[in-house]
mmCIF file of C-alpha atoms and ligand atoms in Angstrom:
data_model
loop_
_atom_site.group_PDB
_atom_site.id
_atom_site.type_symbol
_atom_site.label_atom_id
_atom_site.label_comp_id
_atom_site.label_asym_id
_atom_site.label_seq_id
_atom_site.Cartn_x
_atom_site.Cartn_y
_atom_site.Cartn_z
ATOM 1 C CA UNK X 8 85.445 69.651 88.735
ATOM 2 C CA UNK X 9 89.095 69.276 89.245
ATOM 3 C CA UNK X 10 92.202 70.290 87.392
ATOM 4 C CA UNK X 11 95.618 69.559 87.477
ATOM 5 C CA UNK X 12 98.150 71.801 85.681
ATOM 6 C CA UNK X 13 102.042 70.065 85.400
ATOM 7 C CA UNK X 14 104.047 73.202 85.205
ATOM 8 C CA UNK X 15 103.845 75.955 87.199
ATOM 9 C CA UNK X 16 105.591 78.119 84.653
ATOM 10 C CA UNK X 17 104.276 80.838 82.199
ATOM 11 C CA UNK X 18 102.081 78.735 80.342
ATOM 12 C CA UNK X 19 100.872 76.347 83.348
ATOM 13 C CA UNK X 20 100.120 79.392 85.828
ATOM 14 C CA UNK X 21 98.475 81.562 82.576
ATOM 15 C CA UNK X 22 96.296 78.760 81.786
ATOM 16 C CA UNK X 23 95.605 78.323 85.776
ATOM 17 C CA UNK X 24 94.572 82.233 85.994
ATOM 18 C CA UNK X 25 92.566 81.882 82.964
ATOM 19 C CA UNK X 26 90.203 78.805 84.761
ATOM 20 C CA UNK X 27 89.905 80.647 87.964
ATOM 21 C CA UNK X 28 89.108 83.604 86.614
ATOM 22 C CA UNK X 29 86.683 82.168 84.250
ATOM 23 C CA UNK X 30 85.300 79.767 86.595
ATOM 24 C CA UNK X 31 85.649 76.848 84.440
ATOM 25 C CA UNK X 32 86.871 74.613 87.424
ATOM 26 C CA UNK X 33 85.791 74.175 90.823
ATOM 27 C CA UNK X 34 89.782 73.038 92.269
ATOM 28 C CA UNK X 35 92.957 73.204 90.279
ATOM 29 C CA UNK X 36 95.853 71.497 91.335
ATOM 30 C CA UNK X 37 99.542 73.606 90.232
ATOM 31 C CA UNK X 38 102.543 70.971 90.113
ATOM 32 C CA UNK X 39 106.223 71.990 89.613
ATOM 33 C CA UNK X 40 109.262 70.314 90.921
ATOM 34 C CA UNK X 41 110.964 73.581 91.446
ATOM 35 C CA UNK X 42 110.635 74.330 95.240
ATOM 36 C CA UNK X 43 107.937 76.473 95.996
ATOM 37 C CA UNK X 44 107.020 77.421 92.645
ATOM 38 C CA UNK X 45 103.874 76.142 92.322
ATOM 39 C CA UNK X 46 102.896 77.044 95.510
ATOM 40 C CA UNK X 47 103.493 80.915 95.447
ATOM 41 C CA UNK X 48 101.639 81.123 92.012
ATOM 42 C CA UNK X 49 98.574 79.464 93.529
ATOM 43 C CA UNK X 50 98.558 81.623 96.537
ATOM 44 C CA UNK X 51 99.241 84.762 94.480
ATOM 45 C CA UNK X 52 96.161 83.425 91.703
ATOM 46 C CA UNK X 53 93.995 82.468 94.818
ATOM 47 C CA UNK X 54 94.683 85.916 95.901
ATOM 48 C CA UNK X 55 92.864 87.429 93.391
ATOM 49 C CA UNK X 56 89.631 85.697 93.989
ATOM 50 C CA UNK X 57 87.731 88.306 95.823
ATOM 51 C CA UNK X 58 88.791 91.227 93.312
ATOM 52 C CA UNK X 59 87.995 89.117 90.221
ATOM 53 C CA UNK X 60 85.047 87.432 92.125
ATOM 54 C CA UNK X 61 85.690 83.525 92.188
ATOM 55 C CA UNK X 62 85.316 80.738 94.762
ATOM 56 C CA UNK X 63 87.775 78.521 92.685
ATOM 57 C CA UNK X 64 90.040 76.326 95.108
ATOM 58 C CA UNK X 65 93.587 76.933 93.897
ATOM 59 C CA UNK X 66 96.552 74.635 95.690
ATOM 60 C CA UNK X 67 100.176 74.538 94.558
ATOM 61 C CA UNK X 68 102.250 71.452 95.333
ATOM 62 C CA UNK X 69 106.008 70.690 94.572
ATOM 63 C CA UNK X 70 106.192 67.239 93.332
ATOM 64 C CA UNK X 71 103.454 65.561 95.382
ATOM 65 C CA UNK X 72 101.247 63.775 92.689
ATOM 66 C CA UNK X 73 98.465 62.458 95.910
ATOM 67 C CA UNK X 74 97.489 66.141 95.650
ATOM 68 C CA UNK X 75 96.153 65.388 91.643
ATOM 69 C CA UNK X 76 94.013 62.563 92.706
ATOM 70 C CA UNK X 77 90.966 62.143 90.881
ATOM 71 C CA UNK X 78 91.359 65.514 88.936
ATOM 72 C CA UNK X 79 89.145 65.539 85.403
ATOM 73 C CA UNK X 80 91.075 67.271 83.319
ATOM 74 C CA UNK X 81 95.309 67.492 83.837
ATOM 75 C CA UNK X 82 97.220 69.939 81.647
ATOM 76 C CA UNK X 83 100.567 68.832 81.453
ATOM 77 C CA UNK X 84 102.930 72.111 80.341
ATOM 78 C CA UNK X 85 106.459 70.722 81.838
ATOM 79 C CA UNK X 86 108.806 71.142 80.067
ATOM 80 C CA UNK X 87 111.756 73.976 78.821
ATOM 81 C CA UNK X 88 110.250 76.394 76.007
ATOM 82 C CA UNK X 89 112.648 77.456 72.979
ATOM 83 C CA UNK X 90 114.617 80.202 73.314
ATOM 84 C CA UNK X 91 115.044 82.854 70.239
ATOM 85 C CA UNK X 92 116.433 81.053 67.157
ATOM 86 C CA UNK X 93 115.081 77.883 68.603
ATOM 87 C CA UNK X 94 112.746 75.014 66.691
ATOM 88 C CA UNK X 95 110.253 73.504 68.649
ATOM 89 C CA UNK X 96 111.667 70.154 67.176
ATOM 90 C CA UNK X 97 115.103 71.248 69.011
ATOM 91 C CA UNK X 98 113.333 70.367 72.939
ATOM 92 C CA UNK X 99 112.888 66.876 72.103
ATOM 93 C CA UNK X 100 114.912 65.203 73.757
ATOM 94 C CA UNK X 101 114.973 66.700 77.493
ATOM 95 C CA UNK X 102 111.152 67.476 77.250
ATOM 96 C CA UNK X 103 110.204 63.736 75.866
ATOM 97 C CA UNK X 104 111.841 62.650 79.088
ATOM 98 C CA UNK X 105 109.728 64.962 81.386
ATOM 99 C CA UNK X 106 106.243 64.070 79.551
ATOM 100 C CA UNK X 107 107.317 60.636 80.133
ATOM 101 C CA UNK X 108 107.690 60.075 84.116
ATOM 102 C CA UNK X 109 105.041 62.930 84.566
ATOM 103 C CA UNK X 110 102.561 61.651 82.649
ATOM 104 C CA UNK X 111 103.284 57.732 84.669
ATOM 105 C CA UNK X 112 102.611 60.084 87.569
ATOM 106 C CA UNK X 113 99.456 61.631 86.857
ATOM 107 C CA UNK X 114 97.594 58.186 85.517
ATOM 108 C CA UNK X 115 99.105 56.581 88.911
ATOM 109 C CA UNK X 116 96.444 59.311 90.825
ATOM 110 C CA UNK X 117 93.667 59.765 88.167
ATOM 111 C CA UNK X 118 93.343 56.700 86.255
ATOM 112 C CA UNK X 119 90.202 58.293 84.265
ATOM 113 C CA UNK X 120 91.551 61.900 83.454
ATOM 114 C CA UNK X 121 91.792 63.430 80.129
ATOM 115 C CA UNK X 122 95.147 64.955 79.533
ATOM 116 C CA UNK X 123 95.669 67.767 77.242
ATOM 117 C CA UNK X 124 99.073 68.184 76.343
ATOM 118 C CA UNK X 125 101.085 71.593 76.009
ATOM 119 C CA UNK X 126 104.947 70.634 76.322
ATOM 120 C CA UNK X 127 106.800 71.083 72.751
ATOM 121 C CA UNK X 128 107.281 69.339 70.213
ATOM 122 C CA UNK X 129 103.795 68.815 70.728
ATOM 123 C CA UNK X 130 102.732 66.232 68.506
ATOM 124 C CA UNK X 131 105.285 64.584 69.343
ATOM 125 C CA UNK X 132 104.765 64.348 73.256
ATOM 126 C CA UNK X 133 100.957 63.525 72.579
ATOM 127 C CA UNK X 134 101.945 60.905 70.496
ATOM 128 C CA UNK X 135 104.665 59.873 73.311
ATOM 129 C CA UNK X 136 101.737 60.154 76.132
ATOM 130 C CA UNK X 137 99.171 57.482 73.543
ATOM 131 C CA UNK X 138 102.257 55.132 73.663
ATOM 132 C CA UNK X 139 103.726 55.402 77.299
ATOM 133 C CA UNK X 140 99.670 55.145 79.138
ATOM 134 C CA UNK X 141 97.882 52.953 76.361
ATOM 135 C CA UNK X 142 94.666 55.602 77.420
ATOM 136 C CA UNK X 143 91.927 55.685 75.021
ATOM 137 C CA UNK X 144 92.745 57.586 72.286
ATOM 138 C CA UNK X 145 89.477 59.679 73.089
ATOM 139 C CA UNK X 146 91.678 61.135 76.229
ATOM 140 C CA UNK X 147 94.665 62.121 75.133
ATOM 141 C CA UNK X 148 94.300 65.753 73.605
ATOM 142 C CA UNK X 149 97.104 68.018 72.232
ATOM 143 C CA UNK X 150 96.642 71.481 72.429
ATOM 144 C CA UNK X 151 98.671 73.726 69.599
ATOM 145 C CA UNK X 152 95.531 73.922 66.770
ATOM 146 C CA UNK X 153 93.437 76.355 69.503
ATOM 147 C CA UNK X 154 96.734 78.516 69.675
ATOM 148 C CA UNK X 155 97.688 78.737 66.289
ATOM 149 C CA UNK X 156 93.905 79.076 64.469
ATOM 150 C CA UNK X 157 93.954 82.140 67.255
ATOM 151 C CA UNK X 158 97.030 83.625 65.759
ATOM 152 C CA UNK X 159 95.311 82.907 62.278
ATOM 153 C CA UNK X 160 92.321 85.006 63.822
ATOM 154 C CA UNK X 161 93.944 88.023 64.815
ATOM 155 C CA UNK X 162 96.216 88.433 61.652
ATOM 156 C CA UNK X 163 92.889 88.493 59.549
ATOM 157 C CA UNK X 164 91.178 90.487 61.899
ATOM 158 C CA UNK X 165 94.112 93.080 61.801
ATOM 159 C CA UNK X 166 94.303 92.815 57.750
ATOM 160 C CA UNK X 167 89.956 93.324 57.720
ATOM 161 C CA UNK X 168 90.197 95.302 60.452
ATOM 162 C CA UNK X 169 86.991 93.901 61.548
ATOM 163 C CA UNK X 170 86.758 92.848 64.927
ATOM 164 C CA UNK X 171 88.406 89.020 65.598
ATOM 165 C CA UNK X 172 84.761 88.054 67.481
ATOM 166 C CA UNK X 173 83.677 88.277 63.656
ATOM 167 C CA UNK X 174 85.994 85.819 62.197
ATOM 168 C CA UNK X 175 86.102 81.922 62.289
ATOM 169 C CA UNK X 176 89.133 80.176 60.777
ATOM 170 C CA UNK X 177 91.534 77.251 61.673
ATOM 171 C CA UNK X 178 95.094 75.936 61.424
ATOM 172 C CA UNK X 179 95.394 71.921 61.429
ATOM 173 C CA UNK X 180 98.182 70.064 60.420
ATOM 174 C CA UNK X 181 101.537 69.510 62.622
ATOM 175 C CA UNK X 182 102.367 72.390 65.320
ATOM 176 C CA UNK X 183 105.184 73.769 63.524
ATOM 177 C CA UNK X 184 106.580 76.939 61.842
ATOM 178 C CA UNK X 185 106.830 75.138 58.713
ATOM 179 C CA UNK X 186 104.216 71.915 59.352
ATOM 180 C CA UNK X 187 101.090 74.181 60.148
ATOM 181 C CA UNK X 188 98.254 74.931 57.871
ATOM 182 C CA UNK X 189 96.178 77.585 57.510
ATOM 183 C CA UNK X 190 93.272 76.822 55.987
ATOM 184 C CA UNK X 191 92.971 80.001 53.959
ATOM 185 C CA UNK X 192 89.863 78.642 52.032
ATOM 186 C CA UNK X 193 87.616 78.154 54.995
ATOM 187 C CA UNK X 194 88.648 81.394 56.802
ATOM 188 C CA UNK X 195 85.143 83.448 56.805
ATOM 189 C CA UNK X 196 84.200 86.968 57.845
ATOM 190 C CA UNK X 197 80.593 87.200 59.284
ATOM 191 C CA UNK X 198 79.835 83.898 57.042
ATOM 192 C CA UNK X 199 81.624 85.361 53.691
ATOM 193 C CA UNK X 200 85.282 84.406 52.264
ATOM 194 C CA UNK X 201 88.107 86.378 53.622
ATOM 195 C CA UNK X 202 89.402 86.169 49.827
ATOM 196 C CA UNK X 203 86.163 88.267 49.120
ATOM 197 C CA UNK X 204 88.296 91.432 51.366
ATOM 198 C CA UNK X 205 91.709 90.446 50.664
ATOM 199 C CA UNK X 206 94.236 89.760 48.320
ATOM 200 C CA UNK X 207 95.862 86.847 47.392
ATOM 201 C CA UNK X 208 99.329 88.390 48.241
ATOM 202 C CA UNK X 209 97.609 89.418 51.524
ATOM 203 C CA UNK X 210 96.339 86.548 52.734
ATOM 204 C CA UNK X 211 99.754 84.571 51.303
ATOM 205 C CA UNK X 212 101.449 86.474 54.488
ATOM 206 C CA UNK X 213 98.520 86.441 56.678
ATOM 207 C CA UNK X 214 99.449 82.396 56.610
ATOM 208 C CA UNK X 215 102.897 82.976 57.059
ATOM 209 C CA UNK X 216 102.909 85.072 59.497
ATOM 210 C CA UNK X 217 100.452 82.856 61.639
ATOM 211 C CA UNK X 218 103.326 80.331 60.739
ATOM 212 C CA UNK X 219 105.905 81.889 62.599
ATOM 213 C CA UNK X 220 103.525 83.491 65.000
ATOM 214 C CA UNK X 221 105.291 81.887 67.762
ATOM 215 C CA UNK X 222 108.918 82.512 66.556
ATOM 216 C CA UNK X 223 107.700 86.336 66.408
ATOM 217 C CA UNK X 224 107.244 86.233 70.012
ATOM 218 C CA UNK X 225 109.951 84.433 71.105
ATOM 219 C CA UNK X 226 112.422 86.819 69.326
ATOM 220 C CA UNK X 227 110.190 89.633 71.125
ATOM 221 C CA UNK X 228 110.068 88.005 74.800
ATOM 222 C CA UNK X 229 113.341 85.921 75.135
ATOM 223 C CA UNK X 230 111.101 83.258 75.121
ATOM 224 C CA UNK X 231 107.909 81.316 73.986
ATOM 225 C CA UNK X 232 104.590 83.356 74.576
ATOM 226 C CA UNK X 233 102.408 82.042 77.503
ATOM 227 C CA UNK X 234 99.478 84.527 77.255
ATOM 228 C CA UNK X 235 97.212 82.652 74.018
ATOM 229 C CA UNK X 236 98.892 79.746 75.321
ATOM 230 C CA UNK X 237 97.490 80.259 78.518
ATOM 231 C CA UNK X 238 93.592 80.893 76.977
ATOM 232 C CA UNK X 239 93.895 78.170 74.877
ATOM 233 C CA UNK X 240 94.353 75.762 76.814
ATOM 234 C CA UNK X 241 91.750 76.933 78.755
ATOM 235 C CA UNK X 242 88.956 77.136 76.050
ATOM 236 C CA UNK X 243 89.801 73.690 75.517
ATOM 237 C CA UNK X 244 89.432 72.474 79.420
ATOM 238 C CA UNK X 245 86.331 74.438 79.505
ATOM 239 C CA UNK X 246 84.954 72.434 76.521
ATOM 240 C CA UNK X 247 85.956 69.475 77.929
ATOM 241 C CA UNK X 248 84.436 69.834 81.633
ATOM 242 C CA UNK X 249 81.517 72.112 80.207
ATOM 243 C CA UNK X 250 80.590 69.635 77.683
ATOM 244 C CA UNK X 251 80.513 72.423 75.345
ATOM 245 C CA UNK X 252 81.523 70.314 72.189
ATOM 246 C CA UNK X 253 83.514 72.878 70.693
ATOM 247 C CA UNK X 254 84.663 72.062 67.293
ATOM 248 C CA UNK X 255 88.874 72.821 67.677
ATOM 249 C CA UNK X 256 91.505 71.739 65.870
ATOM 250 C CA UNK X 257 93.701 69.176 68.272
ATOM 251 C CA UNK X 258 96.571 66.791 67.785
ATOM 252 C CA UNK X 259 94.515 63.494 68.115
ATOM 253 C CA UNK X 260 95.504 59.995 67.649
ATOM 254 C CA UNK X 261 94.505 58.879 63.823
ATOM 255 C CA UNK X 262 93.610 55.845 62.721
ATOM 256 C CA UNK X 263 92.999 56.123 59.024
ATOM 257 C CA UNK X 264 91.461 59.522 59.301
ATOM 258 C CA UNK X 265 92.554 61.701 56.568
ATOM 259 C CA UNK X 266 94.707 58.584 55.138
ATOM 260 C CA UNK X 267 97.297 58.814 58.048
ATOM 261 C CA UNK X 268 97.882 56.271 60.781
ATOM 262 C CA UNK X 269 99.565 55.780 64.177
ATOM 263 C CA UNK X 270 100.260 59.500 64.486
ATOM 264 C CA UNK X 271 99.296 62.535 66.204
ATOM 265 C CA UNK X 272 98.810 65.525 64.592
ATOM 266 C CA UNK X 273 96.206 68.621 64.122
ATOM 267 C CA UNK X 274 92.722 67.781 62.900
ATOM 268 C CA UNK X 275 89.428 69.038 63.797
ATOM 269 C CA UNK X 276 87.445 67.883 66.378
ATOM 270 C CA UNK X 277 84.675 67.722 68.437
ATOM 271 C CA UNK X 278 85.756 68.364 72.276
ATOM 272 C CA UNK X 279 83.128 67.407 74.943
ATOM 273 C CA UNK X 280 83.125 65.571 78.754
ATOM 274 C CA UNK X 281 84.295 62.531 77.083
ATOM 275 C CA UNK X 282 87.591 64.294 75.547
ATOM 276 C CA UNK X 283 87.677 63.673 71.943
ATOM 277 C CA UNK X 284 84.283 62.902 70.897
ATOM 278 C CA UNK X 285 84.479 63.114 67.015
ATOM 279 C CA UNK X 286 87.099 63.891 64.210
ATOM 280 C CA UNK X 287 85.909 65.645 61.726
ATOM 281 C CA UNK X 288 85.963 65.382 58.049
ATOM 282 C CA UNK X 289 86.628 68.428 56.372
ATOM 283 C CA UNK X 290 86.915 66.988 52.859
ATOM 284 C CA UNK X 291 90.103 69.027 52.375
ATOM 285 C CA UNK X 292 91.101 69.847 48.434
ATOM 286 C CA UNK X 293 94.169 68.285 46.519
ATOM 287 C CA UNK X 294 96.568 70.953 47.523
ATOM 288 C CA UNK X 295 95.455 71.147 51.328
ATOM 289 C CA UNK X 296 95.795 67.012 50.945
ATOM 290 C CA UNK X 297 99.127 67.414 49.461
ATOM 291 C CA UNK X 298 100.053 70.021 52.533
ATOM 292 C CA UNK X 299 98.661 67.606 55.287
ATOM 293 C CA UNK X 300 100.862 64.708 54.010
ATOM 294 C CA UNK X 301 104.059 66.845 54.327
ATOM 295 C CA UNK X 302 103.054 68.016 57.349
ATOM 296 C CA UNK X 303 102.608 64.191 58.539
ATOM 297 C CA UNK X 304 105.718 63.000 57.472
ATOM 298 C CA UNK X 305 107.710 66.040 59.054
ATOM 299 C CA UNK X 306 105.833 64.836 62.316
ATOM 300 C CA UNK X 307 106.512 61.488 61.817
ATOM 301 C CA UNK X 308 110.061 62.168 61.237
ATOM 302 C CA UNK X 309 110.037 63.717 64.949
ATOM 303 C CA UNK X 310 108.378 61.007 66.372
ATOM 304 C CA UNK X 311 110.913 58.437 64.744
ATOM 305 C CA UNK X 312 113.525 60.863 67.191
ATOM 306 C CA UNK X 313 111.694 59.410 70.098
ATOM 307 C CA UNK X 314 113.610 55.660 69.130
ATOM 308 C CA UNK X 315 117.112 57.425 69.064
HETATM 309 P P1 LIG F 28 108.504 77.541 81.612
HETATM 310 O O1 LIG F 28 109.970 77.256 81.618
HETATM 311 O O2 LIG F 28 108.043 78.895 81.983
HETATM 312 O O3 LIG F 28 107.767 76.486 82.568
HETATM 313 C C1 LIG F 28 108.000 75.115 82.525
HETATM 314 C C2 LIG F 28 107.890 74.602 83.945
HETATM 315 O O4 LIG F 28 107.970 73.173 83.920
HETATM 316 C C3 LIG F 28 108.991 75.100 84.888
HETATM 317 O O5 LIG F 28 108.432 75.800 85.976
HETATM 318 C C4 LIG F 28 109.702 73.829 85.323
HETATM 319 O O6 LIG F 28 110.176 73.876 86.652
HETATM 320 C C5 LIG F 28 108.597 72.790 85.127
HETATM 321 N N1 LIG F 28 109.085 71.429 85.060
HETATM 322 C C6 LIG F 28 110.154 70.942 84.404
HETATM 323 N N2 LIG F 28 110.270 69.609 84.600
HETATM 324 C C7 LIG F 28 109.234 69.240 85.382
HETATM 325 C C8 LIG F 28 108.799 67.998 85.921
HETATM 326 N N3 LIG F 28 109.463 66.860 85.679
HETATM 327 N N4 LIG F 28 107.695 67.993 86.691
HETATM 328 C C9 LIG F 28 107.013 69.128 86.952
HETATM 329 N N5 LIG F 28 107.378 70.334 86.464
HETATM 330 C C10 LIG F 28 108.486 70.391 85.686
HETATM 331 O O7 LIG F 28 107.980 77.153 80.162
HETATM 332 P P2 LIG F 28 106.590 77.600 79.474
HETATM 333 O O8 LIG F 28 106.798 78.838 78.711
HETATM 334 O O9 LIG F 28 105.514 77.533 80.488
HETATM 335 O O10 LIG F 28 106.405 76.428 78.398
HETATM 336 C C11 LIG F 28 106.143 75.112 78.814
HETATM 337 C C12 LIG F 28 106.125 74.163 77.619
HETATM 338 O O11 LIG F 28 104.988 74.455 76.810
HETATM 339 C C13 LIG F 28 107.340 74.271 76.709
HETATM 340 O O12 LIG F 28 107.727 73.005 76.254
HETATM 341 C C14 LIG F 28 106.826 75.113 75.550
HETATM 342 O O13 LIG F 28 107.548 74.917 74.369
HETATM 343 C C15 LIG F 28 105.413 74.610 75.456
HETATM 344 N N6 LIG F 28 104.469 75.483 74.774
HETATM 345 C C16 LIG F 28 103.538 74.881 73.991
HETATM 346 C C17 LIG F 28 102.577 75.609 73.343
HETATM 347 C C18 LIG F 28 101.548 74.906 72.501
HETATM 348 O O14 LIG F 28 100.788 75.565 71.786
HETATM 349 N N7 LIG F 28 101.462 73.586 72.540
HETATM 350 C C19 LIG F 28 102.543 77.082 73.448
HETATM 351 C C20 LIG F 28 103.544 77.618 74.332
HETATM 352 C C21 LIG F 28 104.477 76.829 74.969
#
């Protein structure tokens, strides 16, 4: 199975490490434009095959898209990240152009890949990929619900201090500081409530600080975090060429589901060799309704930025 990650940045060569070490992928493909880049991260990842014990193929190429041919899965994390002080929102316009031409390039070489975009605003570049490739919507996948439901994860974990292996939980909704939701209700320790353990104050910042999650570590690091990044997007590609059918919440294309339409944006679903194999109802309540329609127009309203 073949991978090609666009980007051979801190998210693109995190989530490359991740697949080779974890064997998920039998080749992966690293693509920059930056002279080189890709390259020396591939060597210095294939490098650390016979320490970490893996026969995965890793090549780095600058620019040359015949290297991608035929890959399964292509991760496309080109792009600049935001800076401290930064909105996702804010790296619209020079990272809408960048999804753009790359993703013309990929489909050129792999006309029956899945791609599972990274690049920010991410609903809005998934959205851009459905209308610049006309794909199915079943293989376009954006990846920001896998992230954030981990940051979810580890705040509870940290608040129960019970071990995050223990607790399930999930963010849908748009991947934004203030679009994201936490779904507080469905958030479970070994199969009970977390509201059983914690207060109502507690878990009020336990959401918000999942909310900003990424802000927090851009104001730490100088810029956006690459590590979770990295691992999400690889528990997703593993899904996907493992057939795994992981239920994780992705930016998909919706076509009535939850009432929206003709927008991407965080739901849960069912991730398996054909990409998006199911969206999932979770019968939300009024108020997480009411929260998921905000969120939706506050993507929308991004995606009507793509026009200007
Ligand atoms: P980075 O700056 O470390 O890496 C980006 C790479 O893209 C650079 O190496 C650059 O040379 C390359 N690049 C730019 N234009 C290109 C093109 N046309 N073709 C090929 N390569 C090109 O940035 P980082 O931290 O890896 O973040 C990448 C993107 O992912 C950003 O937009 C960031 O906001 C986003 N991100 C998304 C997350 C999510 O959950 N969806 C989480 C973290 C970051």
């Amino acid at each position: 199975m073949k991978v090609t990650i666009v980007g051979a940045g801190n998210v693109g060569a995190t989530c490359a490490d991740v697949i080779a070490f974890k064997r998920i992928a039998s080749e992966i493909v690293i693509l920059d434009i930056k002279e080189g880049l890709a390259e020396g991260k591939a060597l210095d990842i294939s490098q650390t095959a016979t320490t970490l014990g893996f026969n995965t193929k890793v090549l780095g190429t600058t620019n040359d898209y015949s290297r991608t041919a035929d890959s399964d899965v292509v991760v496309v994390t080109s792009g600049i990240p935001r800076k401290p002080g930064m909105t996702r929102e804010e790296l619209i316009g020079i990272n809408a152009g960048i999804v753009k031409t790359v993703c013309k390039n990929i489909l050129q070489h792999s006309p029956n890949t899945t791609i599972v975009v990274v690049s920010n605003p991410m609903d809005t570049m998934t959205y851009l990929a459905h209308k610049t490739l006309g794909l199915p919507k079943n293989k376009i996948i954006g990846m920001g619900g896998a992230l954030d439901s981990s940051r979810f994860k580890t705040y509870l974990s940290i608040a129960l201090r019970k071990p995050a292996s223990d607790i399930h939980g999930m963010v849908i909704g748009g991947h934004g500081d203030s679009t994201m939701i936490p779904l507080i209700r469905l958030a479970t320790y070994n199969g009970m409530q977390v509201s059983e353990f914690l207060s109502k104050d507690e878990l009020k910042k336990i959401a918000s600080d999942t909310m900003v999650g990424g802000a927090t570590l851009t104001k730490l690091l100088g810029t956006s975090a690459w590590y979770a990044p990295g691992a999400s997007v690889g528990y997703l590609v593993d899904s996907i060429l493992n057939n795994q059918k992981k239920i994780i919440p992705c930016s998909v294309l919706l076509e009535g589901e939850y009432g929206q339409d003709d927008i991407c944006i965080g739901v849960p679903t069912v991730i398996g060799k054909d990409g998006v194999e199911d969206i999932l109802d979770i019968q939300l309540n009024s108020e997480e309704q009411k929260l998921f329609e905000k969120s939706a127009q506050a993507v929308r309203n991004m995606n009507n930025a793509l026009d200007s």
